[in-house]
Short mmCIF file of C-alpha atoms and ligand atoms in Angstrom, two decimals:
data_model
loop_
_atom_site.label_atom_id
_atom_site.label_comp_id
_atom_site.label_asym_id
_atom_site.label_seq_id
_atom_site.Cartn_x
_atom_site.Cartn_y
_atom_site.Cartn_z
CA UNK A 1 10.08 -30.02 -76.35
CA UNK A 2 13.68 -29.84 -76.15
CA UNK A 3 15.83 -31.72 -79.01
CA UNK A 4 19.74 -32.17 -78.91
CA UNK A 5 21.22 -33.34 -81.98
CA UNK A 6 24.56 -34.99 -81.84
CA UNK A 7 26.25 -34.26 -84.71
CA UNK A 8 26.29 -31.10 -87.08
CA UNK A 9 27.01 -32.06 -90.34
CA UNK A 10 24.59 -31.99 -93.52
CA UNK A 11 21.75 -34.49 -91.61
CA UNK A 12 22.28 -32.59 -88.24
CA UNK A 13 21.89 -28.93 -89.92
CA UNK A 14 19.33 -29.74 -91.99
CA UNK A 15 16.97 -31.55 -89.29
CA UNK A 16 18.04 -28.58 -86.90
CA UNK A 17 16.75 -26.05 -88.81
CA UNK A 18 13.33 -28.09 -89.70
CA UNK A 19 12.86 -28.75 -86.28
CA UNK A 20 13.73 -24.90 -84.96
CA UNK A 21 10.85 -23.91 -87.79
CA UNK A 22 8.00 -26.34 -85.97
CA UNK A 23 8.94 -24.44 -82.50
CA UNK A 24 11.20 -26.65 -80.69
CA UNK A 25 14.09 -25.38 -78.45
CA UNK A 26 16.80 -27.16 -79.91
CA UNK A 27 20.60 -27.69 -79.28
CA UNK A 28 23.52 -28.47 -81.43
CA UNK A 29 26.62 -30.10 -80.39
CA UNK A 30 29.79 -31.09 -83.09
CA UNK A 31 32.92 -32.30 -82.39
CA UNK A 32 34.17 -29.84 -85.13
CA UNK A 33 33.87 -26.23 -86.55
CA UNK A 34 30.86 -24.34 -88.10
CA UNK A 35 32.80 -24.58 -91.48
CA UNK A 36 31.90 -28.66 -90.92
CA UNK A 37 35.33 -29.81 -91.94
CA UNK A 38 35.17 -32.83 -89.73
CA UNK A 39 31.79 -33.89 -91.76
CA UNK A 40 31.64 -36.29 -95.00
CA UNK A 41 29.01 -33.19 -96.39
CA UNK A 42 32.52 -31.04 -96.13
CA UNK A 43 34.31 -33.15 -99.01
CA UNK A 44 31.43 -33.88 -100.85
CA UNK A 45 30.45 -32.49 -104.75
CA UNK A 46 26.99 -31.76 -104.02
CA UNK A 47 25.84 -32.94 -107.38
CA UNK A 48 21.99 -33.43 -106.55
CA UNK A 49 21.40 -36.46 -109.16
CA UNK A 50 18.16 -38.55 -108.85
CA UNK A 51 18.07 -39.21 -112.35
CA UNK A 52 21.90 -40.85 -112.90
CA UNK A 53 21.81 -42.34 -109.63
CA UNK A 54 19.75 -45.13 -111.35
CA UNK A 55 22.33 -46.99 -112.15
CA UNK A 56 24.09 -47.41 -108.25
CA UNK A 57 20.79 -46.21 -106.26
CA UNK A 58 17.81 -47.96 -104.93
CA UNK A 59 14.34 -47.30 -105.48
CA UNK A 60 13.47 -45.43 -102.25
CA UNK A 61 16.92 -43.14 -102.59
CA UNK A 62 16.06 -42.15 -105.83
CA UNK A 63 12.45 -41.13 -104.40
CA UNK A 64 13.79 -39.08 -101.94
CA UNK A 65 15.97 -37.46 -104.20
CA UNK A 66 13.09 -36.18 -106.43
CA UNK A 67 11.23 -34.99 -103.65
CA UNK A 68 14.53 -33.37 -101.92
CA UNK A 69 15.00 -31.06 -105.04
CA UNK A 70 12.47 -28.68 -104.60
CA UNK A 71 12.95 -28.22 -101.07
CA UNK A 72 16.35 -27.85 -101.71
CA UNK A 73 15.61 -24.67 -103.49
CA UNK A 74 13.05 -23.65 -100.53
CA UNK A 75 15.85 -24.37 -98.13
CA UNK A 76 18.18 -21.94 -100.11
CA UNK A 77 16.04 -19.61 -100.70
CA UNK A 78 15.67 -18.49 -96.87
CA UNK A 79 19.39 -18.64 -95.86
CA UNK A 80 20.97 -15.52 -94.65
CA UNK A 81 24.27 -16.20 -96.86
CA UNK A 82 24.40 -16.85 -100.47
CA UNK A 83 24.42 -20.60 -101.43
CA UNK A 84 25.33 -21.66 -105.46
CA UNK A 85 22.09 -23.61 -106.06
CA UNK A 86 22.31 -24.89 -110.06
CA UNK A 87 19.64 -26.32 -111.48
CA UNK A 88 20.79 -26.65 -115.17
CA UNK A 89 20.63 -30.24 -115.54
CA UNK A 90 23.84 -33.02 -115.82
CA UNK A 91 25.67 -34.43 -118.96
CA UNK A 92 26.65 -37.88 -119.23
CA UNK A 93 29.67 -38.67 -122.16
CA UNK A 94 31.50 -41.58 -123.40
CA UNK A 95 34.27 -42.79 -125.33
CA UNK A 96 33.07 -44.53 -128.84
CA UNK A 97 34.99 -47.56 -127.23
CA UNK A 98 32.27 -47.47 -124.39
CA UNK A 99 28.98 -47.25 -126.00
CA UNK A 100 27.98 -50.64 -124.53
CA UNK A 101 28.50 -48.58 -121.05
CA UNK A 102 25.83 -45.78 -122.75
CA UNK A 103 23.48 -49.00 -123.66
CA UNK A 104 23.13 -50.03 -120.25
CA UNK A 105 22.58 -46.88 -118.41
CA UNK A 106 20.02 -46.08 -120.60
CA UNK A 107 18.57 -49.73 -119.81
CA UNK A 108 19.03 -48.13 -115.89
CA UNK A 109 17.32 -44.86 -116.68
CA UNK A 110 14.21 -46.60 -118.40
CA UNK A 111 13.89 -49.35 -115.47
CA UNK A 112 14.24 -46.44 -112.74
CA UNK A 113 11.89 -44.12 -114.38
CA UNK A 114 9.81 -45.86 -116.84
CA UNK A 115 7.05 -43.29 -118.29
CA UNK A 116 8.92 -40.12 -117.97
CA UNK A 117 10.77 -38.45 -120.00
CA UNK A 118 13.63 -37.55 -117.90
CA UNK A 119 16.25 -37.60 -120.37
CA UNK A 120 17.27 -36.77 -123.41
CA UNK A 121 19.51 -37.80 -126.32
CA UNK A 122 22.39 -35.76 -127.62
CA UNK A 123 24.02 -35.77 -130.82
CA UNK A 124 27.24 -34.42 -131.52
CA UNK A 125 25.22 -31.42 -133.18
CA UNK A 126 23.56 -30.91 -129.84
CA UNK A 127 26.90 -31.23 -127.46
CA UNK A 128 28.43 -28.59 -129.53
CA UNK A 129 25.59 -25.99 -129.19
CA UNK A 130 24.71 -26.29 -125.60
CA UNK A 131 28.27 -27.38 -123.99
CA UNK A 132 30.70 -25.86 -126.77
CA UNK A 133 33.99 -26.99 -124.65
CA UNK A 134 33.50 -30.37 -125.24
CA UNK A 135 32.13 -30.14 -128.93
CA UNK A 136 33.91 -32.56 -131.35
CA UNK A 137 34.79 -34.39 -128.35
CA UNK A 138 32.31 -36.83 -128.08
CA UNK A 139 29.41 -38.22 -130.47
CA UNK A 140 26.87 -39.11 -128.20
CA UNK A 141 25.72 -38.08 -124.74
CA UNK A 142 22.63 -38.20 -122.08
CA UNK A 143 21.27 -35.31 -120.70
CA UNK A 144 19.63 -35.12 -117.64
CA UNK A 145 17.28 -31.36 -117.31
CA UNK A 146 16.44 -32.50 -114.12
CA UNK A 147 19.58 -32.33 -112.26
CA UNK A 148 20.99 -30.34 -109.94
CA UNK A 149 24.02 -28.98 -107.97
CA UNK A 150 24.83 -27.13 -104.66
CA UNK A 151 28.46 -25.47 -103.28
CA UNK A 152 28.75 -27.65 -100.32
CA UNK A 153 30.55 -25.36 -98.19
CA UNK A 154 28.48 -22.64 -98.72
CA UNK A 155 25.85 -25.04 -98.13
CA UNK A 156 27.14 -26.11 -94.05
CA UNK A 157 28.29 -22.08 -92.91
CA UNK A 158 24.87 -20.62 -94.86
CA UNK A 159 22.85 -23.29 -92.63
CA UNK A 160 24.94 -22.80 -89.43
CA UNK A 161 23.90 -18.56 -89.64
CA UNK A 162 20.20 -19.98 -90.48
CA UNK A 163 20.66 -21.70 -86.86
CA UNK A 164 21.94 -18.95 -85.20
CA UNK A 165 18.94 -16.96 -87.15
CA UNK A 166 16.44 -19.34 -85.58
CA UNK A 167 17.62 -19.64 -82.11
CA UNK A 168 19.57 -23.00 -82.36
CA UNK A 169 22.17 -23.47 -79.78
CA UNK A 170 25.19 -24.09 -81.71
CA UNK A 171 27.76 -26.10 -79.38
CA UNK A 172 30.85 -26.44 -81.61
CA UNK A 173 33.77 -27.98 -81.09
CA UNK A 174 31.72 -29.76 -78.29
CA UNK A 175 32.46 -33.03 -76.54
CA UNK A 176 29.39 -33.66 -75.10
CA UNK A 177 28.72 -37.44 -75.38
CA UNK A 178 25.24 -39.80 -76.53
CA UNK A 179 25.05 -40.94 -73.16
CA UNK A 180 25.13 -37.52 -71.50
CA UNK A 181 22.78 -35.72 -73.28
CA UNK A 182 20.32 -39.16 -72.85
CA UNK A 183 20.17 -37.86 -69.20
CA UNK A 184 19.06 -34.56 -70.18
CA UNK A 185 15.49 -33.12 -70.76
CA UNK A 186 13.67 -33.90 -73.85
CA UNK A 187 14.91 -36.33 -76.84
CA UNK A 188 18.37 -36.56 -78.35
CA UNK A 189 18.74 -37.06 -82.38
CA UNK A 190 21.54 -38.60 -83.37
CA UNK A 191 22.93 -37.39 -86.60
CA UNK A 192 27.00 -38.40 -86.08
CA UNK A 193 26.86 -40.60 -89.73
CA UNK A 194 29.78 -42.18 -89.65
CA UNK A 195 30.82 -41.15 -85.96
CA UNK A 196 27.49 -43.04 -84.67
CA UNK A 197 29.39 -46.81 -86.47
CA UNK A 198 29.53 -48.18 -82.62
CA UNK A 199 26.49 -47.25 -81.31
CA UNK A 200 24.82 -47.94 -84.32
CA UNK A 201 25.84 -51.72 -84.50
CA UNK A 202 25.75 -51.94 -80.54
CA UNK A 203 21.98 -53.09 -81.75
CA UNK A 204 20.45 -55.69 -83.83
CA UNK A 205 19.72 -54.54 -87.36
CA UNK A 206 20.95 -53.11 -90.11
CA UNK A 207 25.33 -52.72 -90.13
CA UNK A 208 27.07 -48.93 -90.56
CA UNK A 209 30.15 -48.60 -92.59
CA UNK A 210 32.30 -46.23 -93.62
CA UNK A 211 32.67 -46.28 -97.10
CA UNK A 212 35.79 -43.89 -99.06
CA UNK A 213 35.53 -41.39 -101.24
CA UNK A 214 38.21 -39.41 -102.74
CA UNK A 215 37.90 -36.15 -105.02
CA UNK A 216 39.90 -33.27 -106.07
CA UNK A 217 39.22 -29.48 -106.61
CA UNK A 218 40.93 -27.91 -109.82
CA UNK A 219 40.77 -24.05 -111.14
CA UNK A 220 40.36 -24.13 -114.82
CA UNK A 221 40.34 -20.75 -115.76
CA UNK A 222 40.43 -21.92 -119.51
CA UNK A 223 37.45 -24.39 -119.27
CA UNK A 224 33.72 -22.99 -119.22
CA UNK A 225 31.65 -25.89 -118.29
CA UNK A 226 27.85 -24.58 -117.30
CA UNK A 227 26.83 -27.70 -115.88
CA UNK A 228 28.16 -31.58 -113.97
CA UNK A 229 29.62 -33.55 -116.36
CA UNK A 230 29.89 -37.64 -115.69
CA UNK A 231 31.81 -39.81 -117.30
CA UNK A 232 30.78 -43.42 -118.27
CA UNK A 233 33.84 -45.24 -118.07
CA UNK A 234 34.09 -49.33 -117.33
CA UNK A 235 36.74 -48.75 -114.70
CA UNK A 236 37.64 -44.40 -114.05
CA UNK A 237 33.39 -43.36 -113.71
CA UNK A 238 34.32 -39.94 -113.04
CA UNK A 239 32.30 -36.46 -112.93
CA UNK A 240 33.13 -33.10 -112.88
CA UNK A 241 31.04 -30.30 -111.07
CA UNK A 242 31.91 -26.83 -112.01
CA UNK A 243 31.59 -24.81 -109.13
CA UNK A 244 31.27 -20.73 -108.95
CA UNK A 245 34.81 -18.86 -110.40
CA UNK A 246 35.86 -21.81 -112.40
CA UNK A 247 36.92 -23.91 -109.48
CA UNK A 248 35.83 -27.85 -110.41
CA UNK A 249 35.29 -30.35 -108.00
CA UNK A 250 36.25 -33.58 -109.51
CA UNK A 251 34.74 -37.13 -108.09
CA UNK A 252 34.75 -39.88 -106.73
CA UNK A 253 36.48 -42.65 -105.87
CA UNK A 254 34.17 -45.18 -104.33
CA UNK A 255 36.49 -48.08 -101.79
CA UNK A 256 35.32 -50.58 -99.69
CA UNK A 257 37.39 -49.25 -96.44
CA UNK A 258 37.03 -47.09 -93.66
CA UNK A 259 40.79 -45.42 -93.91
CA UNK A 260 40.16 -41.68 -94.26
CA UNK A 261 43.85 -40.47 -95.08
CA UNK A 262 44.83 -38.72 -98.06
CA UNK A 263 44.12 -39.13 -101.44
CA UNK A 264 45.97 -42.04 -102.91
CA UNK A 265 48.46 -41.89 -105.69
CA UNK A 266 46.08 -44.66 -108.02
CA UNK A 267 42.67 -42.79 -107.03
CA UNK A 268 44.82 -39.26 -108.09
CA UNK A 269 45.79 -41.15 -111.81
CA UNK A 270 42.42 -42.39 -112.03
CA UNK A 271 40.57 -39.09 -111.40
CA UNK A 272 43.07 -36.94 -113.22
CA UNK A 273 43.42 -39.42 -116.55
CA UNK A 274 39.70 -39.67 -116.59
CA UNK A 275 39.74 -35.58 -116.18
CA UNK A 276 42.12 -35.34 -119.00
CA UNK A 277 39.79 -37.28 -121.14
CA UNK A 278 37.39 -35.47 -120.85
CA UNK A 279 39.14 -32.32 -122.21
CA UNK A 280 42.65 -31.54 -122.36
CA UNK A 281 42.99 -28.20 -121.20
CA UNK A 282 42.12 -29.55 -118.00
CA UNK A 283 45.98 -30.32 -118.14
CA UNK A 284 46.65 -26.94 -117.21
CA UNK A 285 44.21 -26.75 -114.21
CA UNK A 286 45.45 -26.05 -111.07
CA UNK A 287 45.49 -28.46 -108.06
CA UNK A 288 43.79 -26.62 -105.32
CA UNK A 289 42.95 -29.68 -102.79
CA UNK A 290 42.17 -33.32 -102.52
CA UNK A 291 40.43 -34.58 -99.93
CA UNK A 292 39.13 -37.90 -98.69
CA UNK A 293 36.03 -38.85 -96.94
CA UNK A 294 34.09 -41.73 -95.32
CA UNK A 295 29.84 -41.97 -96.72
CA UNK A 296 27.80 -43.49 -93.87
CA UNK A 297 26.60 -46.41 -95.46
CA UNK A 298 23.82 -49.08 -94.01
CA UNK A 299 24.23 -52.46 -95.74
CA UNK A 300 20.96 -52.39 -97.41
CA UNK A 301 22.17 -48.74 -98.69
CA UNK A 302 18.94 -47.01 -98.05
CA UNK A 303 19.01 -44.36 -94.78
CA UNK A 304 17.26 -45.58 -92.02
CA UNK A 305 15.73 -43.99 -89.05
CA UNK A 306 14.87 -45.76 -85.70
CA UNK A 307 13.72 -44.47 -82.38
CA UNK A 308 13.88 -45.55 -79.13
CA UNK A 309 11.04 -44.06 -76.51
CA UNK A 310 13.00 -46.01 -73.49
CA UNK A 311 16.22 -43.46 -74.21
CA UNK A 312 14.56 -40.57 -76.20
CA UNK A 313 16.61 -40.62 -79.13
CA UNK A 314 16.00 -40.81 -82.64
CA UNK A 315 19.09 -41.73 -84.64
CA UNK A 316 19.47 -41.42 -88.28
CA UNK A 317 22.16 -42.98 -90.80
CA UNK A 318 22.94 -44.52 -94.34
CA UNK A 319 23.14 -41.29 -96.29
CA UNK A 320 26.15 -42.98 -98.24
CA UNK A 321 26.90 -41.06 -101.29
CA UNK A 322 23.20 -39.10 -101.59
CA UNK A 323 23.39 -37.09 -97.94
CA UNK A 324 22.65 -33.65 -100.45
CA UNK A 325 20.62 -35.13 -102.53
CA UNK A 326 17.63 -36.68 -100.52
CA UNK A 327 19.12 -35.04 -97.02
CA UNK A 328 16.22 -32.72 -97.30
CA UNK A 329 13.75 -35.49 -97.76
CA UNK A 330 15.05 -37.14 -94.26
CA UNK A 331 15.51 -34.23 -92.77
CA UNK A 332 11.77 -33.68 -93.07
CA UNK A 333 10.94 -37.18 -92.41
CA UNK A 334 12.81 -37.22 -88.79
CA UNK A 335 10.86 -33.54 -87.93
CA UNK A 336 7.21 -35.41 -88.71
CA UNK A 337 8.64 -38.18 -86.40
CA UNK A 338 9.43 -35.59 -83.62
CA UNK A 339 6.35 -33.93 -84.09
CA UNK A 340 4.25 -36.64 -83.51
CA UNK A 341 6.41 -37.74 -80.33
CA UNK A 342 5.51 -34.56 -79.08
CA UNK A 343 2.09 -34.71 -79.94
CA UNK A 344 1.32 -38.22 -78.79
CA UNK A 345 3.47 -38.09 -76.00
CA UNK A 346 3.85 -41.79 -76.74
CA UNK A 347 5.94 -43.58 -79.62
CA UNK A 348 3.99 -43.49 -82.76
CA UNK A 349 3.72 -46.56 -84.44
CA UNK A 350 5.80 -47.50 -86.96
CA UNK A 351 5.19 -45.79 -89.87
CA UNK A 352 6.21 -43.67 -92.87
CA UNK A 353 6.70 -40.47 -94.40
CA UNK A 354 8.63 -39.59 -97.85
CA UNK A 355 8.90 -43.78 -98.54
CA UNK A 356 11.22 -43.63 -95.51
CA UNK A 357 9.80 -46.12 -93.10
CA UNK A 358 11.32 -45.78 -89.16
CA UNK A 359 10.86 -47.81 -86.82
CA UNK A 360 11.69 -48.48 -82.83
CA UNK A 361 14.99 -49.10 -81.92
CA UNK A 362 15.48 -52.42 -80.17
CA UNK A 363 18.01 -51.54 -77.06
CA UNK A 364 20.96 -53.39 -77.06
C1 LIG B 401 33.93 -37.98 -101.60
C2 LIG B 401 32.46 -37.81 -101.33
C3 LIG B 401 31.65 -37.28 -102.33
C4 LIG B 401 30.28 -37.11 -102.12
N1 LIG B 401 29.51 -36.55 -103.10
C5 LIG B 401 28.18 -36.41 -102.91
C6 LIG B 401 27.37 -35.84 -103.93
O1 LIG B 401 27.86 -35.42 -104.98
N2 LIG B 401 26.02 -35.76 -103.70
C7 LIG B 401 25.45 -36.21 -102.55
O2 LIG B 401 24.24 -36.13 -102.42
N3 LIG B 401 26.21 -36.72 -101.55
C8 LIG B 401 27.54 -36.85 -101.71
N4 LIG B 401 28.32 -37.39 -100.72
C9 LIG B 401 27.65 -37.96 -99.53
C10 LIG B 401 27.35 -36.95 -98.43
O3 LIG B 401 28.46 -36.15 -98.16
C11 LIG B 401 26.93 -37.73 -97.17
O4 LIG B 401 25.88 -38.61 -97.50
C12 LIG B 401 26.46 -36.78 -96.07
O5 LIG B 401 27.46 -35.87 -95.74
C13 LIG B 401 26.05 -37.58 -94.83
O6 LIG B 401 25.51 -36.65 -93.92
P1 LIG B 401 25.56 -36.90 -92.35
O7 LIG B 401 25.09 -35.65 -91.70
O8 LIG B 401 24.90 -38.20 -92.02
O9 LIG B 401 27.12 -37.12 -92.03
P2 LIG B 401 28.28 -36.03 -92.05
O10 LIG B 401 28.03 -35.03 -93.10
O11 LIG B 401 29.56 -36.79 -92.09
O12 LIG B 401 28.15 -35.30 -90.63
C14 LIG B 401 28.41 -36.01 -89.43
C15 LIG B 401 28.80 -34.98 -88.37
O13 LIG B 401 28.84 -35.64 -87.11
C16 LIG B 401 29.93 -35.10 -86.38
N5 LIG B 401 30.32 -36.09 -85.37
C17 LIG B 401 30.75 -37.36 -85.58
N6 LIG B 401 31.00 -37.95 -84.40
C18 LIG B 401 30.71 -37.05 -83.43
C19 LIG B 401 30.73 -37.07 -82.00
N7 LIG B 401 31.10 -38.17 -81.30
N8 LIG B 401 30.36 -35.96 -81.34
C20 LIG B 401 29.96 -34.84 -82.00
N9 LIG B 401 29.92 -34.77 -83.36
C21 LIG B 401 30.28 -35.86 -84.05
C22 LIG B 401 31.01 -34.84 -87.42
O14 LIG B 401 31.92 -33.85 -86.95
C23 LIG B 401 30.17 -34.35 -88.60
O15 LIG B 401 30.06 -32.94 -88.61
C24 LIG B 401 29.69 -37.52 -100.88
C25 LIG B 401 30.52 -38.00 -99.87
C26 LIG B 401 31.89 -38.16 -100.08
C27 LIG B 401 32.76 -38.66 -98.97
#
C-alpha cells in the first residue's frame, strides 16, 4: 500500500520511518528543508519529561511519554548519523521564597504517579555532589532518574538519512497539496501540525491552535551542567537543557497566540533573569540564537488521530509541547492504524492502541 505523508517534521519522520519498516512504499512531501527548519520539532528542547510534565500534562500524554522513552532509544539506536540521546534524569530547583511552588508539584508528582517511586528528594548535601555547579545555590531540589533528553536537530537530519536508508521518497521543499495527493493511489497521512489548523477545523470536533513558544540557545563554556535543569518559579518556569559542547538550550515561553515572529524583548528578560538565577556565570554565556515556534495544540490538549476511509487519509495533531516526548508513542499508534487498513481493506473500528483512541473523521 502506498502512504503519502504531508508534512515532514518530528510526527511525519517518525511515522515515515515506522511505516517504511512494516513494508509500505511510502512518500514524503515538506514545504521545507531536510534540516526541518520550517517545523515546531526544529525550535524545540527535546527534553523527554513524563515525570515533570505532571504538573501541565494530562493523563494519557504522560502515558505516552513513558512508553515513548524506550523506543526513543530503539529509534536512535538504528540511525545512520549520531543523535545525543541523554538519559541521566532532570533536576527541578527553587528559590527558598518558592517552596510553596516545590509543595505543590510534589502534590502533582504523587497524583500523576501514585505508587512509584519516580522521584527523589535532594538536599543541599546531595545537589552539591551530583550537580557541583549549582551547589550552595539552592537547599532543596526534585530529581527525576527517569528523564530524558534528545539534540533535536540531530534528531530531524539523522531521521531524514534513516528515510533515504529505507527507501522513503523524500519530496522537500515540495508544494504538493492535501487535495492532490487525495487523488492519488493509496492513503495520505497528514502530519502538517500546525500547517493542517484549516483543514483540521474545516470538521466538527476537536479545535487546532497554534500555541507560542520562545527559547534561546547559549554557549557556556564555564558552566558544566550533566543534565535539564527546571526551574519552579510562580511567574519565569524556566529550564535549561545542556546540549553536546556546552551549548544550552534555554525554554520556554508558553503564549496564547499564533504570531510566530521573533523572540520578544519581555519573553528574552524573562528567560535570561530566570537563567541568571539559576547561576551567574550564565552572565557570560554567549547568545547563539532565539527562536520562536507555534506547538500544535487540540483544545482538549491530548493528540488525536482520526481517519477518514471516504478520502484515505489519516491525519494526526495536538502534539503541543510533548511532540519528542510521546511522538514515538503516536508514531506507532498511526502505523497499527495503517496496518490494519491494509489488512482489513475496510476502516477498522474505532479503537485504541498506546491509550490513544482514533476514530473516523466526519467529512466536512
Ligand atoms: C519552543 C518550543 C519548545 C518545545 N520543547 C519541547 C520539548 O522540550 N519536548 C517535547 O517533547 N516537545 C517540545 N516541543 C513540542 C514539539 O516541538 C512539537 O510537539 C512537535 O514538533 C510537533 O510535531 P509535528 O510533526 O506535529 O509538527 P512539526 O514538528 O511542526 O512539523 C510539521 C511539518 O509540517 C510541514 N508543513 C506544514 N504545512 C505544510 C504544507 N502545507 N505542506 C507541506 N508541509 C507542511 C512543516 O514544514 C513541518 O516540517 C516544543 C515546541 C516549541 C515550539
Amino acid at each position: 500500500m502506498n502512504i503519502h505523508i504531508l508534512g515532514g517534521g518530528l510526527l511525519g519522520r517518525l511515522s515515515a520511518l515506522a511505516l517504511a519498516k512494516q513494508g509500505f512504499q511510502v512518500a514524503l512531501h515538506d514545504s521545507g528543508g531536510r534540516e526541518g527548519a520550517q517545523s515546531a520539532a526544529y525550535v524545540a528542547a527535546a527534553m523527554l519529561a513524563p515525570m515533570a510534565e505532571a504538573v501541565d500534562a494530562t493523563a494519557l500524554v504522560l502515558a505516552l511519554g513513558r512508553q515513548s522513552l524506550p523506543l526513543w532509544h530503539d529509534i536512535v539506536r538504528t540511525l545512520p548519523e549520531p543523535v545525543f540521546l541523554q538519559q541521566n534524569g532532570s533536576l527541578m530547583v527553587w528559590h527558598g521564597q518558592d517552596a510553596a511552588l516545590a509543595q505543590q508539584f510534589e502534590r502533582h508528582l504523587q497524583r500523576a504517579h501514585a505508587g512509584q517511586s519516580v522521584w527523589q528528594r535532594w538536599q543541599a548535601a546531595d545537589i552539591a555532589a551530583q550537580e557541583p555547579q549549582l551547589g550552595g545555590r539552592f537547599q532543596a531540589a526534585f530529581y527525576l532518574p527517569g528523564e530524558g533528553q534528545l539534540d533535536n536537530r540531530q534528531t530531524l537530519l539523522a531521521l531524514a538519512a534513516a528515510l533515504d536508508q529505507h527507501g522513503v521518497a523524500c519530496h522537500w521543499h515540495s508544494r504538493a497539496d492535501a487535495a492532490s495527493l487525495q487523488q492519488a493511489n493509496g492513503w495520505l497521512l497528514d502530519c502538517r501540525g500546525f500547517g493542517a489548523k484549516t483543514s483540521w477545523n474545516a470538521a466538527a470536533g476537536s479545535r487546532l491552535r497554534g500555541v507560542r513558544g520562545e527559547v534561546a540557545r547559549v554557549w557556556a563554556p564555564e558552566v558544566a551542567l550533566t543534565r535539564p535543569v527546571r526551574l519552579l518559579h510562580p511567574r519565569y518556569p524556566l529550564y535549561i537543557a545542556p546540549k553536546p559542547n556546552h551549548v544550552f538550550v534555554i525554554g520556554a515561553t508558553q503564549i496564547e497566540s499564533e504570531d510566530d515572529s521573533p523572540l520578544s524583548v519581555r519573553g528574552g528578560l524573562e528567560l535570561f533573569s530566570a537563567l541568571y538565577a539559576v547561576h551567574p556565570a550564565f552572565g557570560e554565556a554567549r547568545l547563539l540564537e532565539t527562536a520562536s515556534g507555534l506547538r500544535p495544540t487540540l483544545n482538549h490538549d491530548n493528540p488525536e488521530i482520526r481517519y477518514c476511509p471516504h478520502r484515505r487519509t489519516v491525519a494526526a495533531n495536538g502534539l503541543f509541547r510533548h511532540g519528542f516526548m510521546i511522538g514515538p508513542a503516536v508514531a506507532d499508534a498511526l502505523a497499527r492504524l495503517l496496518c490494519l487498513l491494509r489488512e482489513q481493506q475496510s476502516p477498522p473500528p474505532q479503537d485504541t492502541v498506546n491509550g490513544l483512541a482514533w476514530q473516523q473523521w466526519p467529512v466536512a
